[in-house]
XYZ file of C-alpha atoms in Angstrom:
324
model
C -149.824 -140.102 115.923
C -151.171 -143.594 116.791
C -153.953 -145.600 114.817
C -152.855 -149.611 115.713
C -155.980 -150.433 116.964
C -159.669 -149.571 115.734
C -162.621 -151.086 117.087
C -166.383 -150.583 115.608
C -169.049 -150.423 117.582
C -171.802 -152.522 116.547
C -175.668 -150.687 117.696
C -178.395 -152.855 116.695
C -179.831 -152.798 113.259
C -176.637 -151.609 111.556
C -176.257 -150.907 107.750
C -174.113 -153.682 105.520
C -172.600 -151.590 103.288
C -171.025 -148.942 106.016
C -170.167 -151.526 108.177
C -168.204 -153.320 105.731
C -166.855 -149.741 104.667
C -165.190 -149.066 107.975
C -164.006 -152.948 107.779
C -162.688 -152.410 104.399
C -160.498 -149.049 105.326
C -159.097 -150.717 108.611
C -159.557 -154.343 109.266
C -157.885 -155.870 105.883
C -154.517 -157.098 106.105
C -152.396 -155.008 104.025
C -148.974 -155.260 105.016
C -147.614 -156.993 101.902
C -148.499 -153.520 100.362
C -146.528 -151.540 103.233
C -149.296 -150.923 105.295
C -148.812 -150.938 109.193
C -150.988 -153.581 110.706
C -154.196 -152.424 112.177
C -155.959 -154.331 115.190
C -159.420 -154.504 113.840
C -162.043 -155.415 116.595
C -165.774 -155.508 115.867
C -167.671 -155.772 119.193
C -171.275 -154.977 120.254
C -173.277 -154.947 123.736
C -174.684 -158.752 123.523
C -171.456 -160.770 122.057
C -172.366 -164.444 120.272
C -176.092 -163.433 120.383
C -177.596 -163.082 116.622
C -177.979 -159.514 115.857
C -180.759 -158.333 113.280
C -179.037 -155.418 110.405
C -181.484 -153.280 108.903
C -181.155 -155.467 105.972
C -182.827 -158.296 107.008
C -179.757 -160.128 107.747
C -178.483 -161.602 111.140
C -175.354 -161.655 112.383
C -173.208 -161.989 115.173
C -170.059 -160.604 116.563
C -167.271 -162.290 119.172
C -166.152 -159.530 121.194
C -168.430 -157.333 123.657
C -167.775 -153.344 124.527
C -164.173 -153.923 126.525
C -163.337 -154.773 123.170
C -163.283 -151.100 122.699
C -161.187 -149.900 125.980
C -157.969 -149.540 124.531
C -158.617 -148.478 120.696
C -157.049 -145.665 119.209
C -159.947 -145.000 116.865
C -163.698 -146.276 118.044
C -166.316 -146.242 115.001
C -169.681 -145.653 115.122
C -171.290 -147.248 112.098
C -174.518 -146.248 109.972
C -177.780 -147.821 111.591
C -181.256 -147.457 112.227
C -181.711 -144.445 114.150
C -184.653 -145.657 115.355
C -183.274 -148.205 117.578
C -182.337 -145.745 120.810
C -178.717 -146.641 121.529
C -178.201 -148.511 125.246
C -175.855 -146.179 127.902
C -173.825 -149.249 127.910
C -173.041 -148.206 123.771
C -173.145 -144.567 124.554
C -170.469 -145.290 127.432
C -168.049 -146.204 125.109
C -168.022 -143.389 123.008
C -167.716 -141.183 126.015
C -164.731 -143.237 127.699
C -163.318 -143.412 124.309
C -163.138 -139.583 123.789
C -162.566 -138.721 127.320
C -159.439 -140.871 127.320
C -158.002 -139.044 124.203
C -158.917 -141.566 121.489
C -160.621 -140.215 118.233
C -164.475 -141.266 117.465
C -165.712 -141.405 113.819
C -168.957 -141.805 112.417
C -170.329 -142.903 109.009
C -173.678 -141.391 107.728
C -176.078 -142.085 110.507
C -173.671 -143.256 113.402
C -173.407 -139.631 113.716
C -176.775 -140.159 116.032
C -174.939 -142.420 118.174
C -172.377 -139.759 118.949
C -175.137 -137.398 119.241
C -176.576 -139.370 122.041
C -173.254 -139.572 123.556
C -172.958 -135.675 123.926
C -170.024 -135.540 121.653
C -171.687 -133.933 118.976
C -172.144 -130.472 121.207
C -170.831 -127.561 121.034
C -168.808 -129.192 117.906
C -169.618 -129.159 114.308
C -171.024 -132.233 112.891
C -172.699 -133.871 109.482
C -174.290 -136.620 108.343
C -176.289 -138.149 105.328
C -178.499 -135.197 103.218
C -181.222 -137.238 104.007
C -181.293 -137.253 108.075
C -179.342 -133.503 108.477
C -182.226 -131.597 109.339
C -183.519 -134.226 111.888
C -179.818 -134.298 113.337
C -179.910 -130.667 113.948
C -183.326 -131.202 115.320
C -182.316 -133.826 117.811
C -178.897 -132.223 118.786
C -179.221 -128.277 118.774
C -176.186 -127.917 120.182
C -174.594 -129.282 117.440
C -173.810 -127.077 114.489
C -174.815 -129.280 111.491
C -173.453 -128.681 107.902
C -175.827 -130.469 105.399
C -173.718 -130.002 102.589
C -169.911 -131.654 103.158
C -168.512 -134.833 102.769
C -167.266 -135.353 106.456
C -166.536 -132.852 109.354
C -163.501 -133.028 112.224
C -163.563 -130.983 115.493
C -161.597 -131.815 118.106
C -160.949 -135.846 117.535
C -164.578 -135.926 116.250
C -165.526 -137.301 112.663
C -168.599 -137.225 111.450
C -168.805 -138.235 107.619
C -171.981 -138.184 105.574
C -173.688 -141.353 103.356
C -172.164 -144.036 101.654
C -168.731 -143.141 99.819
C -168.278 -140.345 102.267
C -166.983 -142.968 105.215
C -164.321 -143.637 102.611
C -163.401 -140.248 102.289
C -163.529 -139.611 106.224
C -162.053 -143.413 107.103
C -158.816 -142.649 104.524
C -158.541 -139.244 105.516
C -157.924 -140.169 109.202
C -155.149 -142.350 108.382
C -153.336 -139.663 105.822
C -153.514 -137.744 109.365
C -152.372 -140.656 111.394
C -150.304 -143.068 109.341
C -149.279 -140.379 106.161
C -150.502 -139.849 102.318
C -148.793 -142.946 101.448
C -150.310 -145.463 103.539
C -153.432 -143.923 102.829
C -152.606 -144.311 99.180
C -151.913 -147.703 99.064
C -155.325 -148.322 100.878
C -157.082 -146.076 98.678
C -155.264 -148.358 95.743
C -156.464 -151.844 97.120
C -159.750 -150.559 97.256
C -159.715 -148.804 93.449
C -161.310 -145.311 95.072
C -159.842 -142.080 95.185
C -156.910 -141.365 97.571
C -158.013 -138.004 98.528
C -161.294 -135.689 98.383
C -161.774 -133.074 100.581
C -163.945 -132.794 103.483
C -165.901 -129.790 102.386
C -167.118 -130.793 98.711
C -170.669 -130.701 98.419
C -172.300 -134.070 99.335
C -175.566 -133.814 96.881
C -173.387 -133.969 93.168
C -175.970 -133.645 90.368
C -174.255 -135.842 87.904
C -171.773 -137.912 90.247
C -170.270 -140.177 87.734
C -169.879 -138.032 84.360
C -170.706 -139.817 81.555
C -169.607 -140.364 78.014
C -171.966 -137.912 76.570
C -170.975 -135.692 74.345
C -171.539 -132.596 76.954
C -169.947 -134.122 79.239
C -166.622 -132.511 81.399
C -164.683 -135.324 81.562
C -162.099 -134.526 79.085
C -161.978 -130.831 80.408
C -161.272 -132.031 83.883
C -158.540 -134.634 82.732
C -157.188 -131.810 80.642
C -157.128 -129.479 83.585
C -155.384 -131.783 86.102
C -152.674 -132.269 83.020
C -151.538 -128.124 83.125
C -151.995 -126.934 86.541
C -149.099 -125.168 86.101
C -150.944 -123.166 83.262
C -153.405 -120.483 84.198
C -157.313 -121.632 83.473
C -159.206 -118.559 84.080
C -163.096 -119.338 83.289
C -163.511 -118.054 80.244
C -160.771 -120.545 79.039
C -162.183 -123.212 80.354
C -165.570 -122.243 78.823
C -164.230 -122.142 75.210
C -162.727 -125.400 75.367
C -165.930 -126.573 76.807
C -167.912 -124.920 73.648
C -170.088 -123.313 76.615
C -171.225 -120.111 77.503
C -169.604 -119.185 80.841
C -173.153 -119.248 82.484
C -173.489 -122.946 81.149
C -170.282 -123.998 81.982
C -170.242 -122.762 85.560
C -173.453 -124.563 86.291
C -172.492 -127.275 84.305
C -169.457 -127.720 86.432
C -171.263 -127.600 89.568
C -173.829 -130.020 88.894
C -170.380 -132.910 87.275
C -168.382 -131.808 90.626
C -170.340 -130.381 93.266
C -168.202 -126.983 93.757
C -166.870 -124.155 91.633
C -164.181 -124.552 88.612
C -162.235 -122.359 91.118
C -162.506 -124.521 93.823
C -162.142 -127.745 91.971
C -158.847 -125.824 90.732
C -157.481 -125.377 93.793
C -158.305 -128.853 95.809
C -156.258 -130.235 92.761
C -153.393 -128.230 93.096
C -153.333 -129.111 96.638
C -153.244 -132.515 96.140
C -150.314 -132.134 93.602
C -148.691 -130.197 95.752
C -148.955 -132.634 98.477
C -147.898 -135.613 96.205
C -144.619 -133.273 94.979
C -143.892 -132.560 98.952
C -144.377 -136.028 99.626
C -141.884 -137.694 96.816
C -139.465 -135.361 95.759
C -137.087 -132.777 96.973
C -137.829 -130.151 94.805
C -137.751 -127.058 96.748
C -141.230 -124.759 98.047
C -140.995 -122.405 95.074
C -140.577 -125.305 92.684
C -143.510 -126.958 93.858
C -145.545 -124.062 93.770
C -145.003 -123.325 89.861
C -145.719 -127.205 88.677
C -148.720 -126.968 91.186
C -150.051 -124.108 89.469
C -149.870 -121.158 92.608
C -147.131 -119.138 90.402
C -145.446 -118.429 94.167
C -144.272 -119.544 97.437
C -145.759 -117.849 99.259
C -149.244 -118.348 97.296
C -149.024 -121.636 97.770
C -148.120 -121.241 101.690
C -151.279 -119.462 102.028
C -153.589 -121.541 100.978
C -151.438 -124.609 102.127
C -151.891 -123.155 105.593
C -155.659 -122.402 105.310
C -156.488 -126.349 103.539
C -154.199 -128.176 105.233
C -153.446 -126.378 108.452
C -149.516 -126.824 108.139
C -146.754 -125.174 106.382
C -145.616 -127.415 103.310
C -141.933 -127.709 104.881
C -144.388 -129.041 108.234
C -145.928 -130.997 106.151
C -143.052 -132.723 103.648
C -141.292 -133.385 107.270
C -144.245 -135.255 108.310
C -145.079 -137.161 105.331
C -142.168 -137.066 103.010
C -140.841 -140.810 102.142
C -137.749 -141.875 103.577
C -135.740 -141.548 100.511
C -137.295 -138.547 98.170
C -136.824 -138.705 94.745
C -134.678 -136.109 92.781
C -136.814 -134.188 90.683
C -135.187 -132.034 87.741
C -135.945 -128.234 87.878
């Protein structure tokens, strides 16, 4: 696992707000908070010229393309997609790949990759908005227009907006472990963790203080995942039907009570492996999975690793001693 040096890609006409994403996740200093330094490098094809964003903004950028050569991680930012992309830019991409880097895209960078030929024969996603014109201009590509962010073989793709978070912090839990990504996730006041496969398009995607709201149900239901919450539970406390409350839940969350369930018991589970030494079984009954081997199952399936893998890889130096 290596991520010391990232470098961004600048096409012309990029996006503010996903550029300074990418920025955010990897080119602030963090090591007073225990985070291992990062070289950031921003470069593009014409260095020192001014460079027009998409929001009527110019600015300009020091380093040119080598800048690139030698980065662990090479970003290709949101932009206008209707600026074509030089070779020279595509090039990059390619050499990056080729040499066994990782390439990541937020919301429409996915087009540059595209472009680039990375995007075939791989899976691949991008903002709601420009999904069916991706799978339109790439039909090699198998596009899924509903997640948050999509890896295949040391490609990331990552839908609009707050999705780049999700995909940027995710590929340091993989390369630098949950608790560096944690302490990012901290700094920046966002959640540590949501999974790649949540819907994108969430109905209601900040719940409100309205009276119907699920807020308090989900706080409840992260506070007794050890407790079985079978629907019709979960619908009484609600003062729902369990027709209402299922597509109530869907439209606060974006997936299934069930699911929403289980991508929290995960990511207890995953904070118990990480800082404790309670044993498998142990963690499985506080995480709610009742078993071991329940809870190595679906461990496997989400996470791809066992959870003994997976506390070796990520567990703190010194666990804490949990009681029971």
């Amino acid at each position: 696992m290596s991520l010391t040096r990232v470098a961004v890609v600048v096409p012309p006409r990029p996006a503010l707000f996903e550029l300074g994403v990418v920025h955010e996740v990897f080119g602030v200093d963090r090591t007073d908070d225990g985070v291992p330094p990062i070289e950031f490098r921003a470069c593009t094809e014409r260095p020192g010229e001014p460079l027009p964003t998409s929001h009527g903004i110019t600015m300009t950028f020091a380093e040119g393309l080598e800048a690139a050569a030698d980065a662990d991680l090479v970003v290709a930012p949101a932009y206008d997609t209707h600026e074509p992309p030089s070779e020279a830019v595509l090039d990059v991409f390619r050499a990056a790949h080729a040499r066994g880097a990782w390439v990541l895209s937020v919301c429409s960078g996915s087009f540059l990759l595209g472009y680039a030929g990375l995007l075939d024969g791989r899976r691949s996603t991008t903002h709601w908005r420009h999904t069916a014109e991706l799978a339109a201009r790439f039909p090699a590509t198998t596009v899924d227009p509903d997640v948050l962010f999509v890896e295949d073989d040391r490609v990331v793709t990552s839908a609009g907006t707050a999705a780049g978070i999700d995909a940027c912090l995710h590929h340091v839990r993989c390369e630098l472990g949950a608790a560096v990504a944690n302490r990012i996730a901290r700094r920046m006041v966002v959640p540590p963790q949501r999974e790649g496969g949540q819907r994108q398009f969430i109905d209601l995607p900040v719940p409100d203080c309205r009276a119907e709201s699920l807020a308090p149900l989900l706080t409840w239901m992260r506070e007794h995942l050890a407790e079985d919450q079978p629907v019709r539970l979960l619908a009484r406390r609600a003062a729902m039907s369990e027709r209402t409350f299922a597509r109530r839940f869907v439209a606060e969350t974006g997936t299934t009570p069930a699911r929403w369930l289980l991508a929290q018991r995960l990511h207890h589970a995953r904070s118990l492996l990480e800082a404790t030494d309670l044993s498998v079984e142990a963690v499985a009954t506080r995480a709610g999975f009742g078993s071991a081997a329940l809870l190595r199952h679906h461990f496997g399936a989400s996470v791809g690793v066992s959870p003994g893998e997976y506390r070796r890889t990520f567990a703190a130096p010194a666990p804490v001693r949990a009681a029971g």
